[in-house]
Amino acid sequence: ILSEYEFYIIENKPLEDINWLEKCFENFKPIDVGGFHIYGPHLRGTHHPSNKMLIEIAAATAFGTGEHPTTNRCLIACETFFDVNKHKKLLDIGCGSCILSIALARLGATNIVACDNDLEAVKVSSENVVINKVASRIKIFQNKNCEFSEDKYDFVVANILAEPLISMSNCIVKALERGGILILSGFTSDDNSVEK
């Protein structure tokens, strides 16, 4: 009869003193994406490759550390298609951590507008551009009703989800300069709500 029961012994003892933030940082290792080297603030001041463009991004409350495939591919696309001599006015819609705008600034862009509908993302982005010393090149604001469409841009990137991309599609097209580059990401290949 006793074999039908499971018995547990519970021991009450204090946990060892662990810096959980440091433990979390151990899992956020630097990554290389194309010509970019992305690392967290816990690695500031350590050795980084001299042949890479450095981007410091904390794994915090806004999307975009370079690890997610959509961010990863957008970074590659920005490096592939951005032309410093041709693209003078850039737009980053749904900027999250501002990683794509920072990457574009590293590539030489000097006039970037970054927007997000989430106020926390705007706050994190504002901090990240200062940390990466590119604040003078990037204007960040909270976008509520496609305010970005009031101007024209010759390079536009939007790494968000299919639903907001579709809902803002007319505004995005309106904001894109004729002959400009448009990079969209954030939807899955089997999402039939997105048409070519």
Short mmCIF file of C-alpha atoms in Angstrom, two decimals:
data_model
loop_
_atom_site.label_atom_id
_atom_site.label_comp_id
_atom_site.label_asym_id
_atom_site.label_seq_id
_atom_site.Cartn_x
_atom_site.Cartn_y
_atom_site.Cartn_z
CA ILE A 1 0.00 0.00 0.00
CA LEU A 2 2.82 2.44 0.82
CA SER A 3 4.24 2.02 -2.69
CA GLU A 4 1.21 3.87 -4.08
CA TYR A 5 2.29 7.09 -2.39
CA GLU A 6 5.11 9.48 -3.06
CA PHE A 7 6.86 11.13 -0.16
CA TYR A 8 8.82 14.37 -0.31
CA ILE A 9 11.21 15.73 2.24
CA ILE A 10 11.21 19.51 2.30
CA GLU A 11 14.28 21.18 3.67
CA ASN A 12 14.11 24.79 4.74
CA LYS A 13 17.49 26.50 4.44
CA PRO A 14 18.69 29.91 3.19
CA LEU A 15 19.80 30.24 -0.44
CA GLU A 16 23.34 31.23 -1.23
CA ASP A 17 23.82 34.90 -2.04
CA ILE A 18 23.69 35.02 -5.88
CA ASN A 19 23.75 38.07 -8.13
CA TRP A 20 20.85 37.02 -10.37
CA LEU A 21 21.40 39.94 -12.76
CA GLU A 22 24.97 38.80 -13.31
CA LYS A 23 23.72 35.23 -13.79
CA CYS A 24 21.29 36.49 -16.45
CA PHE A 25 24.08 38.41 -18.20
CA GLU A 26 26.12 35.20 -18.47
CA ASN A 27 23.51 33.94 -20.93
CA PHE A 28 23.66 37.12 -23.04
CA LYS A 29 26.87 36.51 -24.92
CA PRO A 30 28.17 38.85 -27.66
CA ILE A 31 27.15 37.96 -31.20
CA ASP A 32 28.47 38.83 -34.64
CA VAL A 33 25.95 39.64 -37.36
CA GLY A 34 27.57 40.56 -40.65
CA GLY A 35 29.94 43.41 -39.93
CA PHE A 36 28.38 44.14 -36.52
CA HIS A 37 29.50 42.97 -33.09
CA ILE A 38 26.65 43.23 -30.56
CA TYR A 39 27.27 42.96 -26.84
CA GLY A 40 25.60 43.78 -23.52
CA PRO A 41 26.62 46.52 -21.05
CA HIS A 42 28.14 43.88 -18.75
CA LEU A 43 30.91 43.51 -21.37
CA ARG A 44 31.63 47.22 -21.70
CA GLY A 45 35.34 47.85 -21.47
CA THR A 46 36.28 44.30 -22.44
CA HIS A 47 38.03 43.36 -25.67
CA HIS A 48 35.89 43.48 -28.84
CA PRO A 49 36.93 42.78 -32.45
CA SER A 50 38.55 45.82 -34.05
CA ASN A 51 37.29 44.86 -37.52
CA LYS A 52 33.59 45.01 -36.52
CA MET A 53 31.13 47.85 -35.98
CA LEU A 54 30.30 47.77 -32.26
CA ILE A 55 26.76 48.02 -30.90
CA GLU A 56 26.04 47.91 -27.16
CA ILE A 57 22.48 46.79 -26.42
CA ALA A 58 21.10 45.62 -23.07
CA ALA A 59 18.67 42.70 -22.96
CA ALA A 60 16.03 44.93 -21.42
CA THR A 61 12.39 45.98 -21.82
CA ALA A 62 12.44 46.71 -25.58
CA PHE A 63 12.73 44.24 -28.47
CA GLY A 64 15.98 43.98 -30.39
CA THR A 65 19.26 42.48 -29.18
CA GLY A 66 20.27 41.03 -32.55
CA GLU A 67 19.61 37.42 -31.54
CA HIS A 68 16.10 37.10 -32.98
CA PRO A 69 16.12 35.93 -36.64
CA THR A 70 14.06 38.92 -37.84
CA THR A 71 16.42 41.44 -36.23
CA ASN A 72 19.39 39.43 -37.41
CA ARG A 73 18.20 39.44 -41.04
CA CYS A 74 17.30 43.14 -40.90
CA LEU A 75 20.83 43.96 -39.77
CA ILE A 76 22.19 42.01 -42.74
CA ALA A 77 19.72 43.74 -45.10
CA CYS A 78 20.70 47.18 -43.77
CA GLU A 79 24.37 46.42 -44.29
CA THR A 80 23.67 45.03 -47.77
CA PHE A 81 21.36 47.72 -49.17
CA PHE A 82 22.22 50.96 -47.35
CA ASP A 83 24.32 53.30 -49.50
CA VAL A 84 25.80 56.22 -47.58
CA ASN A 85 26.11 58.25 -50.81
CA LYS A 86 22.54 57.62 -51.91
CA HIS A 87 20.37 57.30 -48.79
CA LYS A 88 20.16 60.58 -46.93
CA LYS A 89 16.94 60.35 -44.91
CA LEU A 90 16.13 57.13 -43.07
CA LEU A 91 13.13 55.83 -41.10
CA ASP A 92 13.00 53.01 -38.54
CA ILE A 93 9.37 52.09 -37.76
CA GLY A 94 8.80 50.14 -34.55
CA CYS A 95 12.38 50.75 -33.46
CA GLY A 96 12.22 48.77 -30.19
CA SER A 97 15.73 49.01 -28.72
CA CYS A 98 16.83 51.18 -31.68
CA ILE A 99 19.35 48.53 -32.75
CA LEU A 100 18.64 48.98 -36.48
CA SER A 101 18.97 52.76 -36.33
CA ILE A 102 22.22 52.43 -34.38
CA ALA A 103 23.48 49.95 -37.00
CA LEU A 104 22.58 52.39 -39.80
CA ALA A 105 24.42 55.17 -37.95
CA ARG A 106 27.45 52.87 -37.71
CA LEU A 107 27.19 52.45 -41.50
CA GLY A 108 27.40 56.22 -41.91
CA ALA A 109 23.78 57.44 -41.87
CA THR A 110 23.41 60.87 -40.27
CA ASN A 111 19.69 61.64 -40.58
CA ILE A 112 17.59 58.85 -39.04
CA VAL A 113 14.08 59.04 -37.63
CA ALA A 114 13.15 56.19 -35.27
CA CYS A 115 9.66 55.70 -33.87
CA ASP A 116 7.72 53.21 -31.78
CA ASN A 117 4.17 53.22 -30.41
CA ASP A 118 5.44 51.90 -27.06
CA LEU A 119 6.65 54.64 -24.71
CA GLU A 120 9.00 52.22 -22.93
CA ALA A 121 10.69 51.40 -26.26
CA VAL A 122 11.13 55.14 -26.92
CA LYS A 123 12.76 55.51 -23.47
CA VAL A 124 15.08 52.52 -24.01
CA SER A 125 15.95 53.72 -27.54
CA SER A 126 16.82 57.17 -26.23
CA GLU A 127 19.19 55.61 -23.69
CA ASN A 128 20.78 53.27 -26.26
CA VAL A 129 21.61 56.00 -28.79
CA VAL A 130 23.40 57.94 -26.04
CA ILE A 131 25.33 54.84 -24.89
CA ASN A 132 26.38 54.18 -28.50
CA LYS A 133 27.28 57.86 -29.07
CA VAL A 134 24.95 58.32 -32.07
CA ALA A 135 22.24 60.51 -30.46
CA SER A 136 23.04 63.42 -32.78
CA ARG A 137 22.20 61.23 -35.82
CA ILE A 138 18.89 59.74 -34.61
CA LYS A 139 15.63 61.50 -33.73
CA ILE A 140 13.32 59.28 -31.65
CA PHE A 141 9.62 59.81 -30.98
CA GLN A 142 6.48 57.95 -29.95
CA ASN A 143 4.43 57.15 -33.04
CA LYS A 144 0.70 56.90 -32.41
CA ASN A 145 -1.05 57.54 -35.73
CA CYS A 146 1.55 57.14 -38.50
CA GLU A 147 3.00 60.59 -37.86
CA PHE A 148 6.09 59.44 -39.73
CA SER A 149 4.13 59.55 -43.01
CA GLU A 150 4.18 63.34 -42.97
CA ASP A 151 7.66 63.23 -44.52
CA LYS A 152 9.55 61.29 -47.22
CA TYR A 153 12.41 58.86 -46.64
CA ASP A 154 14.70 57.11 -49.10
CA PHE A 155 15.48 54.19 -46.75
CA VAL A 156 12.77 52.65 -44.55
CA VAL A 157 13.02 49.63 -42.25
CA ALA A 158 10.18 48.12 -40.20
CA ASN A 159 10.81 45.00 -38.12
CA ILE A 160 7.43 44.49 -36.48
CA LEU A 161 4.50 42.07 -36.92
CA ALA A 162 2.29 41.38 -39.92
CA GLU A 163 -0.82 43.01 -38.45
CA PRO A 164 0.72 46.44 -37.78
CA LEU A 165 2.64 46.28 -41.08
CA ILE A 166 -0.63 45.72 -42.94
CA SER A 167 -2.51 48.39 -40.96
CA MET A 168 0.26 50.94 -41.65
CA SER A 169 1.02 49.85 -45.22
CA ASN A 170 -0.54 52.91 -46.88
CA CYS A 171 1.34 55.23 -44.52
CA ILE A 172 4.60 53.36 -45.10
CA VAL A 173 4.22 53.58 -48.90
CA LYS A 174 3.34 57.27 -48.58
CA ALA A 175 6.51 57.88 -46.54
CA LEU A 176 8.81 56.05 -48.99
CA GLU A 177 10.58 58.24 -51.50
CA ARG A 178 10.22 57.10 -55.11
CA GLY A 179 13.07 54.66 -55.83
CA GLY A 180 13.81 54.27 -52.10
CA ILE A 181 14.66 51.07 -50.23
CA LEU A 182 12.01 49.39 -48.06
CA ILE A 183 12.92 46.55 -45.68
CA LEU A 184 10.02 44.79 -43.94
CA SER A 185 10.35 41.96 -41.45
CA GLY A 186 8.62 40.35 -38.49
CA PHE A 187 6.15 37.97 -40.14
CA THR A 188 6.43 34.25 -40.76
CA SER A 189 6.71 32.61 -44.19
CA ASP A 190 3.40 30.78 -43.70
CA ASP A 191 1.45 33.95 -42.84
CA ASN A 192 -1.04 34.24 -45.70
CA SER A 193 -2.24 37.66 -44.51
CA VAL A 194 0.84 39.15 -46.16
CA GLU A 195 0.70 39.30 -49.95
CA LYS A 196 3.56 39.91 -52.35
#
